[in-house]
Coordinates of C-alpha atoms in Angstrom, one line a residue:
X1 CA -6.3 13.5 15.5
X2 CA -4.1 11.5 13.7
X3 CA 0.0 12.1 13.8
X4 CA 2.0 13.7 11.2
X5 CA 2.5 11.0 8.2
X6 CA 5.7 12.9 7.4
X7 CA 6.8 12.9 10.9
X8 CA 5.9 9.3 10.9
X9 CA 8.6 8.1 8.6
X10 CA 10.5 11.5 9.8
X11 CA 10.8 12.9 6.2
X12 CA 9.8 16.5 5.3
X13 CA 7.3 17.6 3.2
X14 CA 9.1 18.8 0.6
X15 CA 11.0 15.4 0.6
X16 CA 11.3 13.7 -2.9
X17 CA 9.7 10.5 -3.9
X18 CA 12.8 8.1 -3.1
X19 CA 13.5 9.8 0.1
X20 CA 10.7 8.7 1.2
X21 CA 10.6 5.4 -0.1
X22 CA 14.6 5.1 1.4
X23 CA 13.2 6.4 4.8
X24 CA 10.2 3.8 4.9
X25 CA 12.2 1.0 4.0
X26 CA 15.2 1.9 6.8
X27 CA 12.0 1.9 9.6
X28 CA 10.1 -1.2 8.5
X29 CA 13.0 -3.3 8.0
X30 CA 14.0 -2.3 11.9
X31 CA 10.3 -2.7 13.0
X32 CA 9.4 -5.7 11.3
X33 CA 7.6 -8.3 13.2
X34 CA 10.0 -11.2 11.8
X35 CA 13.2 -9.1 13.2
X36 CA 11.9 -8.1 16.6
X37 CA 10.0 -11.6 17.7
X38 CA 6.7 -9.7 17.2
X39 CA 7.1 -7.6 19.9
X40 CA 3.4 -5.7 20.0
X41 CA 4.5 -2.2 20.6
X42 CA 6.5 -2.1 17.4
X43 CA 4.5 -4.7 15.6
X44 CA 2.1 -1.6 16.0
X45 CA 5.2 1.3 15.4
X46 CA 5.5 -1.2 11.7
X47 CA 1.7 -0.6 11.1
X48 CA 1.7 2.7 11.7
X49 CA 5.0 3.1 9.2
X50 CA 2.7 0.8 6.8
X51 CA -0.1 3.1 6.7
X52 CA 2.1 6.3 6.1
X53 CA 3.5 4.8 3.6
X54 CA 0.5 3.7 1.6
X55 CA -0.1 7.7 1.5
X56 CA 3.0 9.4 1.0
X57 CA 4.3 6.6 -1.2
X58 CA 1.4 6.7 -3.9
X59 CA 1.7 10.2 -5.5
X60 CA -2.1 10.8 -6.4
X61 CA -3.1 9.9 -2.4
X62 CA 0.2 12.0 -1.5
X63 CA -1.3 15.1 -3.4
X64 CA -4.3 14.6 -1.6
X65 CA -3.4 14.4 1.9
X66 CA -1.1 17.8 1.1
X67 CA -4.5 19.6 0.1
X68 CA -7.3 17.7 2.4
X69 CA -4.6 16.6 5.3
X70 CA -6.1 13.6 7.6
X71 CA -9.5 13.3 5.8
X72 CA -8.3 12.0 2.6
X73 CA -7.3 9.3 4.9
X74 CA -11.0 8.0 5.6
X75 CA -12.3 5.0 3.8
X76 CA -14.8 6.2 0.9
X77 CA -13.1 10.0 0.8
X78 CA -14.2 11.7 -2.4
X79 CA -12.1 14.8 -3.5
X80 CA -14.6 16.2 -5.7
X81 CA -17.1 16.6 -2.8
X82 CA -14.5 17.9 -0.4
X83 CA -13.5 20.7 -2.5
X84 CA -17.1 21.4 -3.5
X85 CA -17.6 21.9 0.4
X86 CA -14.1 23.7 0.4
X87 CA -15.9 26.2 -2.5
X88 CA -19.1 26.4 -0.5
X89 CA -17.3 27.7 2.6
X90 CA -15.3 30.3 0.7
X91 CA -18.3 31.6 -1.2
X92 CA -19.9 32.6 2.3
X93 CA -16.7 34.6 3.5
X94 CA -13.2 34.0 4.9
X95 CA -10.6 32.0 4.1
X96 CA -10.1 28.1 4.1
X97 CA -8.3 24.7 5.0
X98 CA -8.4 21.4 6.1
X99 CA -7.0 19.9 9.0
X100 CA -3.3 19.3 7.7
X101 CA -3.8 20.7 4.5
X102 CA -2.7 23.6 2.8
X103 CA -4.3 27.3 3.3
X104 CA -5.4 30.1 5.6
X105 CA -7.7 28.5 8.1
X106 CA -8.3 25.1 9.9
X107 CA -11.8 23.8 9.7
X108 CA -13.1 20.8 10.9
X109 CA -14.1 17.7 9.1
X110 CA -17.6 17.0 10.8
X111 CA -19.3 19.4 9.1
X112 CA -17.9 18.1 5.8
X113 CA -19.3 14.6 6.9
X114 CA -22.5 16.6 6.7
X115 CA -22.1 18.0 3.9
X116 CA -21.9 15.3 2.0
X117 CA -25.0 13.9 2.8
X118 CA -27.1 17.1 2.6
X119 CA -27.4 18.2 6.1
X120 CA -26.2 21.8 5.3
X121 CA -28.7 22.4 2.7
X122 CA -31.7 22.7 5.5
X123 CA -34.4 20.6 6.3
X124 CA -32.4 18.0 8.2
X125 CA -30.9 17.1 5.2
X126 CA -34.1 16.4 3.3
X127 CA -32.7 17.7 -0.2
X128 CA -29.8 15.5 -0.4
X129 CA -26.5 15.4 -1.8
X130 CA -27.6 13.9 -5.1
X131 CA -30.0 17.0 -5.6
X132 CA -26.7 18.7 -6.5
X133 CA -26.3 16.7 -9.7
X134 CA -23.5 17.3 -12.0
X135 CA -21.6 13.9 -12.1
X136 CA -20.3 10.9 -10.5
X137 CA -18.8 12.3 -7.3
X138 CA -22.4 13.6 -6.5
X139 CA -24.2 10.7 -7.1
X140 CA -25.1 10.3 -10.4
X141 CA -22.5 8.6 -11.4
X142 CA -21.7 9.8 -15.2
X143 CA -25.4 8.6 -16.2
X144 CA -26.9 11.6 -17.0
X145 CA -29.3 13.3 -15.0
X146 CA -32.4 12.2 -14.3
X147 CA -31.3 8.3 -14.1
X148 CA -30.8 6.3 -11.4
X149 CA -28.2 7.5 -8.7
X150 CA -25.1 5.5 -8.4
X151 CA -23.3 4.9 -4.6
X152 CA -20.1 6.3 -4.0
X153 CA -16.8 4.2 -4.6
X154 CA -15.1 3.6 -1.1
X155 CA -11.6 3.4 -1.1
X156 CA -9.9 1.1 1.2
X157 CA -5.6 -0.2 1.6
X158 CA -4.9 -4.0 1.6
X159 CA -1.4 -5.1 3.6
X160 CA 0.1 -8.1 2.3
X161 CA 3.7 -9.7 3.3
X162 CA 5.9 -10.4 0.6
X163 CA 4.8 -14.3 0.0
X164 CA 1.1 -13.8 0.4
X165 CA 1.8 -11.3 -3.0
X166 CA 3.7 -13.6 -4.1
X167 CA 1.0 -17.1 -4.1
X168 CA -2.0 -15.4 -3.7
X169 CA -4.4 -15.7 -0.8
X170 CA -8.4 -15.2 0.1
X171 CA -8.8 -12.6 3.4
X172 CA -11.7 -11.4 4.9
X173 CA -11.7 -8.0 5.2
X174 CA -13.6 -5.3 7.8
X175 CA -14.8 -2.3 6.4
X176 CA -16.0 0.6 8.0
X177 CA -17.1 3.9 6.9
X178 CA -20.3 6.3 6.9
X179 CA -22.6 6.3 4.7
X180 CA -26.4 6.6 4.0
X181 CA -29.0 5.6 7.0
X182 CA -30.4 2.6 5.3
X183 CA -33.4 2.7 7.2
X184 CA -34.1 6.6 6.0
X185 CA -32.1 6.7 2.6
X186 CA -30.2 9.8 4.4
X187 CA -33.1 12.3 4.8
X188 CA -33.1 11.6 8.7
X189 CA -36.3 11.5 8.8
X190 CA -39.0 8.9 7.5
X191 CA -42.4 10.6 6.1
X192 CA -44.9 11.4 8.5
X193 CA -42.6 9.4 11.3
X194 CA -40.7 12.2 12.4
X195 CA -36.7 11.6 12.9
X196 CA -35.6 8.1 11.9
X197 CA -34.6 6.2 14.7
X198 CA -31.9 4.3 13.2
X199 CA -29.8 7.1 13.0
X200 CA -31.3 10.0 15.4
X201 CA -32.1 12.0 12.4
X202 CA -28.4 12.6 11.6
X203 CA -28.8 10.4 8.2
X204 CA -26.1 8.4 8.3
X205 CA -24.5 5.3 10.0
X206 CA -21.6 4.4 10.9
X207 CA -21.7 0.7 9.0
X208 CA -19.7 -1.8 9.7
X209 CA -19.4 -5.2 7.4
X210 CA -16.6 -8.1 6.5
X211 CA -16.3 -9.0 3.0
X212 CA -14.5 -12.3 1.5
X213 CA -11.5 -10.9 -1.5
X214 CA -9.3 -13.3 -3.5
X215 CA -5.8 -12.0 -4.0
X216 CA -4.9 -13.5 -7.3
X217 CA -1.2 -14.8 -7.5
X218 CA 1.7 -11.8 -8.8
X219 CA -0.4 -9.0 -6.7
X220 CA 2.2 -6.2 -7.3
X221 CA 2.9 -3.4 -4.7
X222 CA 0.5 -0.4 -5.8
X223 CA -2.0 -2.4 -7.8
X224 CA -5.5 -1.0 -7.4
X225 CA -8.5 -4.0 -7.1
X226 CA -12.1 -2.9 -8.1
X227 CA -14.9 -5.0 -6.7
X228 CA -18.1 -4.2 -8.4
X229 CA -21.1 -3.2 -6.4
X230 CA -19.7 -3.3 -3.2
X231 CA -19.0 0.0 -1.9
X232 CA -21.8 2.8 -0.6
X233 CA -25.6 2.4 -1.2
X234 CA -26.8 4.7 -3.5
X235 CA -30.3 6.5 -2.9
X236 CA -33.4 5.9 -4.5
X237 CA -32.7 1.9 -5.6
X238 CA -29.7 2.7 -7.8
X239 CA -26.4 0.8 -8.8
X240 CA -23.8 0.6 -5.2
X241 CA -20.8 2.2 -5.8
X242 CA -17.4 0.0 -6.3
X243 CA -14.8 -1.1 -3.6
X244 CA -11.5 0.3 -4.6
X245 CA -8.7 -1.9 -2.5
X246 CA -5.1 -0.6 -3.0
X247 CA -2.5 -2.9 -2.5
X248 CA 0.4 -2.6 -0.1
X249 CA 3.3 -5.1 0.0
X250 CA 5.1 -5.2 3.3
X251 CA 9.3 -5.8 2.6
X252 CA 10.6 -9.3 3.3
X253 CA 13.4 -10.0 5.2
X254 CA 15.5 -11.2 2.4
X255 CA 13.6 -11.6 -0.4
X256 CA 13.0 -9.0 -3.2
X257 CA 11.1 -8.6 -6.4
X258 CA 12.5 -7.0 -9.7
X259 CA 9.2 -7.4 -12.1
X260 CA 8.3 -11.3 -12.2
X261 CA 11.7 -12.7 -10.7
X262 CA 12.3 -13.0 -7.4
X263 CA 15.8 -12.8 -5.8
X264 CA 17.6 -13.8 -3.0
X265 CA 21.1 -13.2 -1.7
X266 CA 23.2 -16.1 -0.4
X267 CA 26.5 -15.9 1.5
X268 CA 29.0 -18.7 1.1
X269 CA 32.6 -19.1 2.2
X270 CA 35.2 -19.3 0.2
X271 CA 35.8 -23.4 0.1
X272 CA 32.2 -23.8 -0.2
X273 CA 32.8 -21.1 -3.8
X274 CA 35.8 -23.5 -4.5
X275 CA 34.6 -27.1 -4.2
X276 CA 31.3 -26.4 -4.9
X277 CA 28.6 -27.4 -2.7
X278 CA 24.6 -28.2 -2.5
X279 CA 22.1 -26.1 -1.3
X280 CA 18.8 -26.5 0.0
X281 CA 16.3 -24.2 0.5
X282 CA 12.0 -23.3 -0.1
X283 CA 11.3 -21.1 -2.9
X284 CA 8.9 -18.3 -2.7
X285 CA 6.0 -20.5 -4.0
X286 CA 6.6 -22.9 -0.6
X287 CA 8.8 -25.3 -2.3
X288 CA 12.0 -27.2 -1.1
X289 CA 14.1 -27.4 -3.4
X290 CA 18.3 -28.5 -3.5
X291 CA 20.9 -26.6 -6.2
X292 CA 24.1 -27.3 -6.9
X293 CA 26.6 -25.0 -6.5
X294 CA 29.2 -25.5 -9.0
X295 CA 33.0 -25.5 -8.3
X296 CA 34.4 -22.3 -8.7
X297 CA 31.5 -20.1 -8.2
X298 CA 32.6 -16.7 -8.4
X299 CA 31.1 -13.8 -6.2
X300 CA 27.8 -12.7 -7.8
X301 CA 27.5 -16.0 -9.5
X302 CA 23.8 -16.5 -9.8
X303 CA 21.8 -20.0 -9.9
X304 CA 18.4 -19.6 -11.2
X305 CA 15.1 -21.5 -11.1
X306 CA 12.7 -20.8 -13.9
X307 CA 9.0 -21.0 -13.2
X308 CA 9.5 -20.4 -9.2
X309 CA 8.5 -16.3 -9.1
X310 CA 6.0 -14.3 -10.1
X311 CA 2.9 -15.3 -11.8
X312 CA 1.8 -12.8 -14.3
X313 CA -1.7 -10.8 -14.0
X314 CA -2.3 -12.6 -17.3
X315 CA -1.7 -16.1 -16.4
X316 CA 1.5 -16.4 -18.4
X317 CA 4.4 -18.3 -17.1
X318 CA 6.1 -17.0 -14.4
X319 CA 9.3 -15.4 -13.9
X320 CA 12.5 -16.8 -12.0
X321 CA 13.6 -17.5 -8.9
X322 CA 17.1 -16.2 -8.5
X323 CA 19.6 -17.0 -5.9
X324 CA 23.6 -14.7 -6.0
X325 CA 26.0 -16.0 -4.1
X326 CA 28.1 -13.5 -1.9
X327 CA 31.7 -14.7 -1.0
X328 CA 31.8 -14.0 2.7
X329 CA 35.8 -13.0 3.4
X330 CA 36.9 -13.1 7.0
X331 CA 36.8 -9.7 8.5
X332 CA 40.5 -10.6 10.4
X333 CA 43.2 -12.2 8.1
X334 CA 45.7 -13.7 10.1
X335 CA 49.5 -14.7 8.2
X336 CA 48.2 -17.9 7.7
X337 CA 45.0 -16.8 5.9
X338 CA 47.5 -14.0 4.2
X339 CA 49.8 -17.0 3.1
X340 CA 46.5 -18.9 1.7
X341 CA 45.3 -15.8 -0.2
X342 CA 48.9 -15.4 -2.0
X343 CA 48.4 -19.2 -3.2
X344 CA 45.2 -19.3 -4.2
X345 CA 46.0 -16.0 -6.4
X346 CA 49.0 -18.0 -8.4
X347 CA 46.6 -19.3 -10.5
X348 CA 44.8 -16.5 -11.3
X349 CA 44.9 -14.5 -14.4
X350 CA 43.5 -10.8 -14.1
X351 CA 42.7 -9.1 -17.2
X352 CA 42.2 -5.7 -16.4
X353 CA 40.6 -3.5 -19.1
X354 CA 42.0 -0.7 -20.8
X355 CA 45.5 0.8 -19.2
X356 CA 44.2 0.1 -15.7
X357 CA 47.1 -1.5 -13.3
X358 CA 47.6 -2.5 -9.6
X359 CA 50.3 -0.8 -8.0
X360 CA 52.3 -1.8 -4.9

């Protein structure tokens, strides 16, 4: 069984929505693989803070773990048929919950697995889920009965690092979930045959398959992909269901995002502010680039590059990149750095507003 996600990032259930968010980003930016030399015990430790995340940071997979626990976890889980089997057990006597979830008793999720694809109903499952009708989570898909079954949308999370959002990228991914017996179309058994052998009469398989995605360029954190036709096999020669990839965007060391501009910030001493300076550095799309920093850059001063962040899901011009400067003082002021500070502030006029005065 699979840990606590809340104990994971250390949170507790009743913890708000920016709690969590605060506690994630406190443990990935002290697990991440770029701050501890990719050290593979916590390069796993910042996987396993990823995948916690991806739940209790997206508030409709959030409500479902609270009410299903670790089953609404498992690539392809559909709510609908979960609390149909939820229903079922009730209606036969006693009371009912899933592992992690919510509610009077603990039951396991094998049978659910079973349930799904019509083993409960008798006959080793010769009546099959779709029998059951009544819309898309059973099979049919919003169709209307009597037409061809449609497959089961399988749900999957994507990780990405910062810059692979950022410029776009093609992965091959692995999926893995259970679904239909292919060979037996689920009934565990093939006419006159006896069990199927493909899958010992359970009807299903485990199946396992890579699949080629492009991650257009601007992928935001949270941004649900759809791939058509590519998630579980429906029964009877109908439409496959879709694959439903959720994006995750891992922090970067430095770099954040506020919609299509990217920022940076950039400490620099204070002759560097003074006399002014060049910089050089590689944007987020991979270029090098050198700014000028003017004389008398003040703290926050920011130098911006247009064109150099994100690129919008529409193909519109992208946003900025955007590099502040942060004044780094000396922690220890000596008299001498005391004496320098009194004559560099001889020529500097403070206006402060309103009635607002420094006293000695």
């Amino acid at each position: 069984m699979m840990r606590d996600l809340y104990q994971i990032l250390g949170v507790e259930r009743t913890a708000s929505s920016d709690e969590i968010k605060k506690a994630y980003r406190k443990l990935a930016m002290k697990f991440h693989p770029d701050r501890t030399d990719n050290d593979p015990k916590k390069s796993d430790k910042f996987k396993e803070i990823s995948a916690a995340f991806d739940v209790l940071g997206d508030p409709e997979k959030r409500k479902l773990y609270d009410e299903f626990g670790e089953l609404a976890t498992r690539p392809g889980f559909d709510p609908e048929q979960a609390r149909q089997y939820a229903h079922a057990r009730e209606a036969s006597g006693g009371g009912f919950r899933w592992n992690g979830g919510q509610g009077s008793s603990v039951h396991s999720t094998d049978d659910f697995l079973k349930f799904i694809f019509g083993d409960m109903f008798g006959g080793g499952g010769q009546a099959g889920f779709d029998d059951l009708g009544a819309g898309g989570g059973f099979g049919f898909g919003g169709s209307g009965f009597g037409s061809a079954p449609r497959g089961r949308d399988l749900h999957q999370t994507l990780n990405l690092d910062f810059l692979q959002a950022i410029r776009g990228d093609q992965l091959e991914i692995h999926l893995r979930y259970q679904d239909r017996c292919p060979a037996c179309g689920g009934r565990g058994a093939r006419r006159g045959a006896g069990a199927c052998q493909a899958c010992g009469g359970q009807g299903t398989q485990i199946i396992d398959r890579t699949l080629k995605v492009r991650i257009p360029p601007g992928a935001d954190d949270g941004r649900k992909m759809r791939i058509r036709h590519q998630g579980s096999a429906a029964a009877a020669g109908g439409t496959p269901g879709d694959l439903v990839l959720t994006i995750r965007v891992q922090p970067h060391p430095y770099f954040t995002r506020k919609d299509r501009d990217v920022l940076v910030t950039v400490p620099i001493t204070v002759e560097k502010a003074l006399k002014g300076t060049k910089l050089k550095l590689e944007t987020p799309l991979g270029k090098v680039i050198r700014l000028t920093v003017p004389p008398g850059s003040q703290q926050g001063t920011q130098l911006r590059v247009p064109g150099h962040g994100v690129q919008g899901n529409d193909n519109s011009l992208a946003g900025d990149f955007i590099i502040t400067l942060k004044i780094q003082l000396p922690a220890r002021i000596t008299p001498a750095l005391a004496e320098a500070a009194r004559l560099l502030s001889e020529d500097v006029t403070l206006e402060l507003p309103g009635q607002m005065q420094y006293v000695e």
